[in-house]
Coordinates of N, CA, C and O in Angstrom, one line a residue:
R1 N -51.4 6.5 46.2 CA -51.0 5.1 45.9 C -49.5 5.0 46.2 O -48.7 5.8 45.6
T2 N -49.1 4.1 47.0 CA -47.7 3.8 47.2 C -47.2 2.7 46.2 O -47.8 1.7 46.1
L3 N -46.2 3.1 45.4 CA -45.7 2.2 44.4 C -44.6 1.3 44.9 O -44.1 1.5 46.0
S4 N -44.3 0.3 44.1 CA -43.3 -0.7 44.5 C -41.9 -0.1 44.7 O -41.1 -0.7 45.4
N5 N -41.6 1.0 44.1 CA -40.3 1.6 44.3 C -40.3 2.6 45.5 O -39.3 3.2 45.8
G6 N -41.4 2.6 46.2 CA -41.5 3.5 47.4 C -42.1 4.8 47.2 O -42.4 5.5 48.2
E7 N -42.2 5.3 46.0 CA -42.8 6.6 45.7 C -44.3 6.5 46.0 O -44.9 5.5 45.9
I8 N -44.8 7.7 46.4 CA -46.2 7.9 46.7 C -46.7 8.8 45.6 O -46.2 9.9 45.4
W9 N -47.7 8.3 44.8 CA -48.3 9.1 43.8 C -49.7 9.6 44.3 O -50.6 8.7 44.6
F10 N -49.9 10.9 44.3 CA -51.2 11.5 44.7 C -52.0 11.9 43.5 O -51.5 12.6 42.6
S11 N -53.3 11.5 43.4 CA -54.2 11.9 42.4 C -54.8 13.2 42.8 O -55.2 13.4 43.9
L12 N -54.7 14.2 41.9 CA -55.2 15.6 42.2 C -56.3 16.0 41.2 O -56.5 15.4 40.2
S13 N -56.9 17.1 41.6 CA -57.9 17.7 40.7 C -57.2 18.2 39.4 O -57.9 18.4 38.4
E14 N -55.9 18.4 39.5 CA -55.1 18.8 38.4 C -53.8 18.1 38.4 O -52.8 18.7 38.9
G15 N -53.7 16.9 37.9 CA -52.5 16.2 37.7 C -52.1 15.2 38.8 O -53.0 14.7 39.6
V16 N -50.9 14.8 38.8 CA -50.3 13.8 39.8 C -49.1 14.5 40.5 O -48.3 15.1 39.9
L17 N -49.1 14.3 41.8 CA -48.0 14.8 42.6 C -47.2 13.5 43.1 O -47.9 12.6 43.6
I18 N -45.9 13.5 43.0 CA -45.1 12.4 43.3 C -44.2 12.8 44.5 O -43.5 13.8 44.4
Y19 N -44.2 11.9 45.5 CA -43.3 12.1 46.7 C -42.3 10.9 46.7 O -42.7 9.8 46.8
D20 N -41.0 11.2 46.7 CA -40.0 10.2 46.7 C -39.4 9.9 48.1 O -38.4 9.2 48.2
G21 N -39.9 10.5 49.1 CA -39.4 10.4 50.4 C -38.6 11.6 50.9 O -38.3 11.8 52.1
K22 N -38.2 12.4 49.9 CA -37.4 13.6 50.2 C -38.0 14.9 49.6 O -37.9 15.9 50.2
S23 N -38.6 14.7 48.4 CA -39.1 15.9 47.8 C -40.3 15.6 46.9 O -40.6 14.4 46.6
F24 N -41.1 16.6 46.5 CA -42.3 16.4 45.7 C -41.9 16.9 44.3 O -41.1 17.8 44.1
R25 N -42.6 16.3 43.3 CA -42.5 16.7 41.9 C -43.8 16.4 41.2 O -44.5 15.5 41.7
R26 N -44.0 17.0 40.1 CA -45.2 16.7 39.3 C -44.9 15.7 38.2 O -43.8 15.7 37.7
F27 N -45.9 14.9 37.9 CA -45.8 14.0 36.8 C -46.2 14.8 35.5 O -47.3 15.4 35.5
R28 N -45.3 14.9 34.6 CA -45.5 15.8 33.5 C -46.0 15.2 32.2 O -46.2 15.9 31.2
D29 N -46.3 13.9 32.2 CA -46.7 13.2 30.9 C -48.2 13.2 30.6 O -48.6 12.4 29.8
I30 N -49.0 14.0 31.4 CA -50.4 14.1 31.1 C -50.6 15.6 30.9 O -49.9 16.5 31.4
P31 N -51.7 16.0 30.1 CA -51.9 17.4 29.8 C -52.1 18.2 31.1 O -52.7 17.7 32.1
E32 N -51.7 19.4 31.1 CA -51.8 20.4 32.2 C -53.3 20.5 32.5 O -54.2 20.6 31.6
G33 N -53.6 20.5 33.8 CA -55.0 20.7 34.2 C -55.9 19.5 34.2 O -57.1 19.6 34.4
T34 N -55.3 18.3 34.0 CA -56.1 17.1 33.9 C -56.5 16.6 35.3 O -55.6 16.4 36.1
Q35 N -57.8 16.3 35.5 CA -58.3 15.8 36.7 C -57.9 14.3 36.8 O -58.2 13.5 35.8
V36 N -57.3 13.8 37.8 CA -56.9 12.4 38.0 C -57.8 11.8 39.0 O -58.0 12.3 40.1
C37 N -58.4 10.7 38.6 CA -59.4 10.0 39.4 C -58.8 8.7 40.1 O -59.3 8.4 41.2
F38 N -57.9 8.1 39.4 CA -57.4 6.8 40.0 C -56.0 6.5 39.5 O -55.7 6.8 38.3
I39 N -55.1 5.9 40.3 CA -53.8 5.5 40.0 C -53.6 4.0 40.4 O -54.0 3.6 41.5
Y40 N -53.1 3.2 39.4 CA -52.9 1.8 39.7 C -51.5 1.4 39.1 O -51.1 1.8 38.1
E41 N -50.8 0.6 39.9 CA -49.5 0.0 39.4 C -49.7 -1.5 39.1 O -50.1 -2.2 40.0
D42 N -49.4 -1.9 37.9 CA -49.4 -3.3 37.6 C -48.4 -4.1 38.4 O -47.2 -3.7 38.4
P43 N -48.8 -5.1 39.1 CA -47.9 -5.8 40.0 C -46.8 -6.6 39.2 O -45.7 -6.9 39.8
D44 N -47.0 -6.9 38.0 CA -46.1 -7.7 37.2 C -45.0 -6.8 36.5 O -43.8 -7.0 36.6
N45 N -45.5 -5.9 35.7 CA -44.6 -5.1 34.8 C -44.3 -3.7 35.4 O -43.5 -3.0 34.9
H46 N -45.0 -3.4 36.5 CA -44.9 -2.1 37.2 C -45.2 -0.9 36.4 O -44.9 0.2 36.7
N47 N -46.0 -1.1 35.3 CA -46.5 0.1 34.5 C -47.5 0.7 35.4 O -48.2 0.1 36.2
I48 N -47.7 2.0 35.3 CA -48.6 2.8 36.1 C -49.8 3.2 35.1 O -49.5 3.8 34.1
M49 N -51.0 3.0 35.6 CA -52.2 3.3 34.9 C -52.8 4.5 35.6 O -53.1 4.4 36.8
I50 N -53.1 5.6 34.9 CA -53.7 6.8 35.5 C -55.0 7.0 34.8 O -55.1 7.4 33.6
G51 N -56.1 6.9 35.6 CA -57.4 7.2 35.1 C -57.7 8.7 35.3 O -57.7 9.2 36.4
T52 N -58.1 9.3 34.2 CA -58.3 10.8 34.2 C -59.6 11.1 33.5 O -60.3 10.3 32.9
A53 N -60.0 12.4 33.6 CA -61.2 12.8 32.9 C -61.0 13.0 31.4 O -61.9 13.2 30.7
K54 N -59.7 12.8 31.0 CA -59.4 12.9 29.6 C -58.9 11.6 29.0 O -58.3 11.6 27.9
G55 N -59.0 10.5 29.7 CA -58.6 9.2 29.1 C -57.8 8.5 30.2 O -57.5 8.9 31.3
L56 N -57.4 7.3 29.7 CA -56.5 6.4 30.6 C -55.1 6.5 30.0 O -54.9 6.4 28.8
Y57 N -54.2 6.9 30.9 CA -52.8 7.0 30.6 C -52.0 5.8 31.2 O -52.2 5.5 32.3
I58 N -51.1 5.2 30.4 CA -50.3 4.1 30.9 C -48.8 4.5 30.6 O -48.5 4.9 29.5
T59 N -48.0 4.5 31.7 CA -46.6 4.8 31.6 C -45.7 3.8 32.2 O -46.1 3.1 33.1
D60 N -44.6 3.6 31.5 CA -43.5 2.7 32.0 C -42.4 3.6 32.6 O -41.3 3.1 32.8
R61 N -42.7 4.9 32.8 CA -41.8 5.9 33.3 C -40.8 6.4 32.2 O -40.2 7.4 32.5
K62 N -40.8 5.8 31.1 CA -40.0 6.3 30.0 C -40.9 6.9 28.9 O -40.6 8.0 28.3
K63 N -42.0 6.3 28.6 CA -43.0 6.8 27.7 C -44.4 6.6 28.2 O -44.6 5.7 29.0
T64 N -45.3 7.4 27.8 CA -46.7 7.4 28.3 C -47.6 7.4 27.1 O -47.4 8.1 26.1
K65 N -48.6 6.5 27.1 CA -49.6 6.3 26.1 C -51.0 6.7 26.6 O -51.3 6.3 27.7
C66 N -51.8 7.4 25.8 CA -53.1 7.7 26.2 C -54.1 6.9 25.4 O -54.0 6.6 24.2
Y67 N -55.1 6.4 26.2 CA -56.3 5.7 25.6 C -57.5 6.6 25.8 O -58.1 6.6 26.8
P68 N -57.8 7.5 24.8 CA -58.8 8.6 25.0 C -60.2 8.1 25.0 O -61.1 8.9 25.4
R69 N -60.5 6.8 24.8 CA -61.9 6.3 24.8 C -62.4 6.3 26.3 O -63.6 6.2 26.5
F70 N -61.5 6.4 27.2 CA -62.0 6.4 28.6 C -62.3 7.9 29.0 O -61.5 8.6 29.7
N71 N -63.5 8.3 28.6 CA -64.0 9.6 28.9 C -65.5 9.4 29.1 O -66.1 8.4 28.7
D72 N -66.2 10.5 29.5 CA -67.7 10.3 29.8 C -68.5 10.2 28.5 O -69.6 9.8 28.6
N73 N -68.0 10.5 27.3 CA -68.7 10.4 26.1 C -68.6 9.0 25.5 O -69.3 8.7 24.5
D74 N -67.6 8.2 26.0 CA -67.4 6.9 25.4 C -67.5 5.8 26.4 O -68.5 5.4 26.9
L75 N -66.3 5.2 26.9 CA -66.3 4.1 27.8 C -66.5 4.5 29.3 O -66.8 3.7 30.1
G76 N -66.4 5.8 29.6 CA -66.5 6.3 30.9 C -65.2 6.6 31.6 O -64.2 6.0 31.3
V77 N -65.2 7.5 32.5 CA -64.0 7.9 33.3 C -63.7 6.8 34.2 O -64.6 6.2 34.9
V78 N -62.4 6.5 34.4 CA -61.9 5.4 35.2 C -62.0 5.8 36.7 O -61.5 6.8 37.1
E79 N -62.6 4.9 37.5 CA -62.7 5.1 38.9 C -61.9 4.0 39.7 O -61.7 4.1 40.9
G80 N -61.6 2.9 39.0 CA -60.9 1.8 39.7 C -60.3 0.8 38.6 O -60.9 0.7 37.5
I81 N -59.2 0.1 39.0 CA -58.6 -0.8 38.1 C -58.1 -2.0 38.9 O -57.6 -1.9 40.0
A82 N -58.4 -3.2 38.4 CA -57.9 -4.5 39.0 C -57.4 -5.4 37.8 O -57.9 -5.3 36.7
R83 N -56.5 -6.3 38.1 CA -55.9 -7.2 37.1 C -56.2 -8.6 37.6 O -56.0 -9.0 38.7
D84 N -56.8 -9.4 36.7 CA -57.1 -10.8 37.1 C -55.9 -11.7 36.8 O -54.9 -11.3 36.2
R85 N -56.1 -13.0 37.1 CA -55.0 -14.0 36.9 C -54.6 -14.2 35.5 O -53.5 -14.6 35.2
N86 N -55.5 -13.9 34.5 CA -55.3 -14.1 33.1 C -54.6 -12.9 32.5 O -54.4 -12.8 31.3
G87 N -54.3 -11.8 33.3 CA -53.7 -10.6 32.7 C -54.6 -9.6 32.2 O -54.2 -8.6 31.7
F88 N -55.9 -9.8 32.3 CA -56.9 -8.8 31.9 C -57.1 -7.7 33.0 O -57.1 -8.1 34.1
Y89 N -57.3 -6.5 32.5 CA -57.6 -5.4 33.5 C -59.1 -5.3 33.5 O -59.7 -5.2 32.4
W90 N -59.7 -5.1 34.7 CA -61.1 -4.8 34.8 C -61.1 -3.4 35.3 O -60.5 -3.0 36.3
I91 N -61.9 -2.6 34.6 CA -61.9 -1.1 34.9 C -63.3 -0.7 35.3 O -64.2 -0.9 34.5
S92 N -63.4 -0.1 36.4 CA -64.7 0.4 36.8 C -64.8 1.9 36.5 O -63.7 2.6 36.6
G93 N -66.0 2.4 36.3 CA -66.1 3.8 36.0 C -67.5 4.3 35.8 O -68.5 3.7 36.2
H94 N -67.6 5.5 35.2 CA -68.9 6.2 35.1 C -69.9 5.4 34.2 O -71.1 5.6 34.4
K95 N -69.4 4.6 33.3 CA -70.3 3.9 32.4 C -70.2 2.4 32.6 O -70.2 1.6 31.6
G96 N -70.0 1.9 33.8 CA -70.0 0.5 34.1 C -68.6 -0.1 34.1 O -67.6 0.7 34.3
V97 N -68.5 -1.4 33.9 CA -67.2 -2.1 33.9 C -66.7 -2.3 32.5 O -67.5 -2.7 31.6
V98 N -65.4 -2.2 32.3 CA -64.8 -2.4 31.0 C -63.7 -3.4 31.2 O -62.9 -3.4 32.2
K99 N -63.5 -4.4 30.3 CA -62.4 -5.3 30.3 C -61.4 -4.8 29.3 O -61.8 -4.5 28.1
F100 N -60.2 -4.8 29.7 CA -59.1 -4.2 28.9 C -57.9 -5.1 28.8 O -57.5 -5.6 29.9
D101 N -57.4 -5.4 27.6 CA -56.3 -6.3 27.5 C -54.9 -5.6 27.4 O -53.9 -6.3 27.1
G102 N -54.9 -4.3 27.6 CA -53.7 -3.5 27.5 C -53.7 -2.7 26.2 O -52.9 -1.8 26.1
E103 N -54.5 -3.1 25.2 CA -54.7 -2.3 24.0 C -56.1 -2.1 23.6 O -56.5 -1.0 23.3
D104 N -56.9 -3.1 23.7 CA -58.3 -3.0 23.4 C -59.2 -3.1 24.6 O -59.0 -3.8 25.5
A105 N -60.3 -2.3 24.6 CA -61.3 -2.2 25.7 C -62.7 -2.6 25.2 O -63.1 -2.2 24.1
Y106 N -63.3 -3.4 26.1 CA -64.7 -3.9 25.8 C -65.6 -3.6 27.0 O -65.3 -4.1 28.0
P107 N -66.7 -3.0 26.8 CA -67.7 -2.8 27.9 C -68.2 -4.2 28.3 O -68.4 -5.1 27.4
V108 N -68.3 -4.4 29.6 CA -68.9 -5.7 30.1 C -70.4 -5.5 30.2 O -70.9 -4.7 31.0
N109 N -71.1 -6.3 29.4 CA -72.6 -6.3 29.4 C -73.0 -7.5 30.1 O -72.9 -8.6 29.7
D110 N -73.6 -7.3 31.3 CA -74.1 -8.3 32.1 C -75.4 -7.9 32.7 O -75.6 -6.8 33.2
D111 N -76.4 -8.8 32.7 CA -77.8 -8.5 33.1 C -77.8 -8.0 34.6 O -78.6 -7.2 35.0
V112 N -76.9 -8.6 35.4 CA -76.9 -8.2 36.9 C -76.1 -7.0 37.2 O -76.5 -6.2 38.1
L113 N -75.0 -6.8 36.5 CA -74.1 -5.7 36.8 C -74.6 -4.4 36.3 O -75.0 -4.3 35.1
P114 N -74.6 -3.4 37.1 CA -75.1 -2.0 36.7 C -74.2 -1.5 35.5 O -73.0 -1.8 35.5
S115 N -74.8 -0.8 34.6 CA -74.1 -0.3 33.4 C -73.6 1.2 33.7 O -73.1 1.8 32.8
R116 N -73.8 1.7 34.9 CA -73.4 3.0 35.2 C -72.9 3.1 36.7 O -73.3 2.3 37.5
W117 N -72.0 4.0 37.0 CA -71.6 4.3 38.3 C -71.0 3.1 39.1 O -71.5 2.8 40.1
T118 N -70.0 2.5 38.5 CA -69.2 1.5 39.2 C -68.1 2.2 39.8 O -67.2 2.8 39.2
N119 N -68.0 2.2 41.2 CA -67.1 3.1 41.9 C -65.7 2.6 42.1 O -64.8 3.3 42.2
N120 N -65.6 1.3 42.3 CA -64.3 0.7 42.5 C -64.3 -0.8 42.1 O -65.4 -1.4 42.0
I121 N -63.2 -1.4 42.0 CA -63.1 -2.8 41.6 C -61.8 -3.4 42.2 O -60.8 -2.7 42.3
E122 N -61.9 -4.7 42.6 CA -60.8 -5.4 43.2 C -60.8 -6.8 42.7 O -61.8 -7.4 42.4
A123 N -59.6 -7.4 42.5 CA -59.5 -8.8 42.2 C -59.0 -9.5 43.5 O -58.1 -9.1 44.1
D124 N -59.6 -10.7 43.8 CA -59.2 -11.4 45.0 C -58.2 -12.5 44.6 O -57.8 -12.8 43.5
S125 N -57.6 -13.2 45.6 CA -56.6 -14.2 45.4 C -57.1 -15.5 44.8 O -56.3 -16.3 44.3
M126 N -58.4 -15.6 44.7 CA -59.0 -16.8 44.0 C -59.3 -16.6 42.6 O -59.9 -17.4 41.9
G127 N -59.0 -15.4 42.1 CA -59.3 -15.0 40.7 C -60.7 -14.4 40.5 O -61.1 -14.1 39.4
G128 N -61.3 -14.1 41.6 CA -62.6 -13.4 41.5 C -62.5 -11.9 41.3 O -61.4 -11.3 41.6
V129 N -63.5 -11.2 40.8 CA -63.5 -9.8 40.7 C -64.7 -9.3 41.4 O -65.9 -9.7 41.3
W130 N -64.5 -8.2 42.3 CA -65.5 -7.6 43.1 C -65.7 -6.2 42.6 O -64.7 -5.5 42.4
V131 N -67.0 -5.7 42.5 CA -67.3 -4.4 42.0 C -68.2 -3.6 43.0 O -69.2 -4.1 43.4
A132 N -67.7 -2.4 43.4 CA -68.5 -1.5 44.2 C -69.3 -0.6 43.3 O -68.7 0.0 42.4
T133 N -70.7 -0.6 43.5 CA -71.5 0.3 42.6 C -72.5 1.0 43.4 O -72.7 0.8 44.6
D134 N -73.2 2.0 42.7 CA -74.3 2.7 43.4 C -75.5 1.8 43.6 O -76.4 2.1 44.4
D135 N -75.5 0.6 43.0 CA -76.6 -0.4 43.2 C -76.2 -1.5 44.1 O -77.0 -2.4 44.3
G136 N -75.0 -1.5 44.7 CA -74.6 -2.5 45.6 C -73.2 -3.1 45.3 O -72.5 -2.7 44.4
L137 N -73.0 -4.3 45.9 CA -71.7 -5.0 45.7 C -72.0 -6.2 44.8 O -73.0 -6.9 44.9
F138 N -71.1 -6.4 43.8 CA -71.3 -7.5 42.8 C -69.9 -8.3 42.7 O -68.9 -7.7 42.9
C139 N -70.0 -9.6 42.3 CA -68.9 -10.4 42.3 C -68.9 -11.4 41.1 O -70.0 -11.7 40.6
K140 N -67.8 -11.7 40.6 CA -67.7 -12.8 39.5 C -66.5 -13.7 39.9 O -65.4 -13.2 40.0
R141 N -66.7 -14.9 40.2 CA -65.6 -15.8 40.5 C -64.9 -16.1 39.1 O -65.5 -16.0 38.1
S142 N -63.7 -16.6 39.2 CA -62.9 -16.9 38.0 C -63.6 -17.9 37.1 O -63.5 -17.9 35.9
S143 N -64.4 -18.8 37.7 CA -65.1 -19.9 36.9 C -66.5 -19.4 36.4 O -67.1 -20.2 35.6
D144 N -66.9 -18.3 36.8 CA -68.3 -17.8 36.4 C -68.2 -17.1 35.1 O -67.2 -16.4 34.8
Q145 N -69.3 -17.2 34.4 CA -69.5 -16.4 33.1 C -70.0 -15.0 33.4 O -69.8 -14.1 32.7
H146 N -70.8 -14.9 34.5 CA -71.5 -13.6 34.8 C -71.3 -13.2 36.2 O -70.9 -14.0 37.1
F147 N -71.6 -11.9 36.5 CA -71.6 -11.4 37.8 C -72.8 -11.8 38.6 O -73.9 -12.1 38.0
Y148 N -72.8 -11.7 39.9 CA -73.9 -11.9 40.7 C -73.8 -11.0 41.9 O -72.8 -10.5 42.2
P149 N -75.0 -10.7 42.6 CA -74.9 -9.8 43.8 C -74.0 -10.4 44.9 O -74.0 -11.6 45.1
G150 N -73.2 -9.5 45.5 CA -72.2 -9.9 46.5 C -72.9 -10.0 47.9 O -72.3 -10.5 48.8
L151 N -74.1 -9.5 48.0 CA -74.8 -9.5 49.3 C -76.3 -9.8 48.9 O -76.7 -9.6 47.8
P152 N -77.0 -10.3 49.9 CA -78.5 -10.6 49.7 C -79.2 -9.3 49.3 O -78.8 -8.2 49.8
S153 N -80.1 -9.4 48.4 CA -80.8 -8.2 47.8 C -81.3 -7.2 48.9 O -81.3 -6.0 48.7
K154 N -81.8 -7.8 50.0 CA -82.3 -7.0 51.1 C -81.3 -6.0 51.7 O -81.7 -4.9 52.1
I155 N -80.1 -6.3 51.6 CA -79.0 -5.4 52.2 C -78.0 -5.0 51.2 O -77.0 -4.3 51.5
N156 N -78.2 -5.3 49.9 CA -77.2 -4.9 48.9 C -77.6 -3.5 48.4 O -78.3 -3.3 47.5
R157 N -77.0 -2.5 49.1 CA -77.2 -1.1 48.9 C -75.9 -0.5 48.4 O -74.9 -1.1 48.3
P158 N -76.0 0.8 48.0 CA -74.8 1.5 47.4 C -73.5 1.2 48.2 O -73.4 1.3 49.4
V159 N -72.4 0.9 47.4 CA -71.1 0.7 47.9 C -70.2 1.7 47.3 O -70.1 1.8 46.1
G160 N -69.5 2.5 48.1 CA -68.6 3.6 47.6 C -67.2 3.1 47.3 O -66.6 3.5 46.4
S161 N -66.8 2.1 48.2 CA -65.4 1.6 48.0 C -65.3 0.2 48.5 O -66.1 -0.2 49.3
L162 N -64.2 -0.5 48.1 CA -63.9 -1.8 48.6 C -62.4 -2.0 48.5 O -61.8 -1.4 47.7
K163 N -62.0 -2.9 49.4 CA -60.5 -3.3 49.4 C -60.4 -4.7 49.9 O -61.0 -5.1 50.8
I164 N -59.6 -5.5 49.1 CA -59.3 -6.8 49.5 C -58.2 -6.7 50.6 O -57.2 -6.1 50.4
L165 N -58.4 -7.4 51.7 CA -57.4 -7.5 52.8 C -56.9 -8.9 52.9 O -57.8 -9.8 53.3
G166 N -55.7 -9.1 52.7 CA -55.1 -10.5 52.8 C -55.7 -11.4 51.8 O -56.0 -11.0 50.7
K167 N -56.0 -12.7 52.2 CA -56.5 -13.6 51.2 C -58.0 -13.9 51.4 O -58.6 -14.5 50.5
S168 N -58.6 -13.5 52.5 CA -59.9 -13.9 52.7 C -60.9 -12.8 53.3 O -62.0 -13.1 53.7
E169 N -60.4 -11.6 53.3 CA -61.3 -10.5 53.8 C -61.5 -9.4 52.8 O -60.6 -9.1 52.0
L170 N -62.7 -8.9 52.9 CA -63.1 -7.8 52.0 C -63.7 -6.7 52.8 O -64.6 -6.9 53.6
L171 N -63.1 -5.5 52.7 CA -63.5 -4.3 53.4 C -64.4 -3.5 52.5 O -64.0 -3.2 51.4
V172 N -65.7 -3.3 52.9 CA -66.6 -2.6 52.0 C -67.1 -1.3 52.7 O -67.5 -1.3 53.8
G173 N -67.0 -0.2 51.9 CA -67.4 1.1 52.5 C -68.7 1.5 51.9 O -69.0 1.5 50.7
R174 N -69.7 1.6 52.8 CA -71.1 1.9 52.5 C -71.6 3.1 53.3 O -71.1 3.4 54.3
G175 N -72.6 3.8 52.7 CA -73.2 4.9 53.4 C -74.2 4.4 54.4 O -74.7 3.3 54.4

């Protein structure tokens, strides 16, 4: 993940490696040996959110807070993070999608959206949220109450990754 200050943060099987353009260093504010699955920088406050096998860590580079409910026994390990226009974080992971306000987290229960193995999540410029899952691609526009399939059911197959490109394109990685 390339951050707004130019640093590159690498997620590793044990921790985070930071490259500042000249040298490498380790991020020391998470427990030694922690598997890191996802790194996200909030575009507004520049806090960094680190999804790990031991919880979600949020740092402002001065202090780091852990949200331990993000593990496989509770809300699920974080695999993706997106922020919507209203300031809510949408988190994809091993146990479905979770909506997070920065302090409290709530599982998203939706009849259409899978409750397990959501691989990645993105917010588009129109306020929509897109989710890559083992069951296919799903979307929720900002005006919608619920998610719906992002592709016709005949071709809506497992999606491993997705990325919003510009204002109107969606890159979808499928097997």
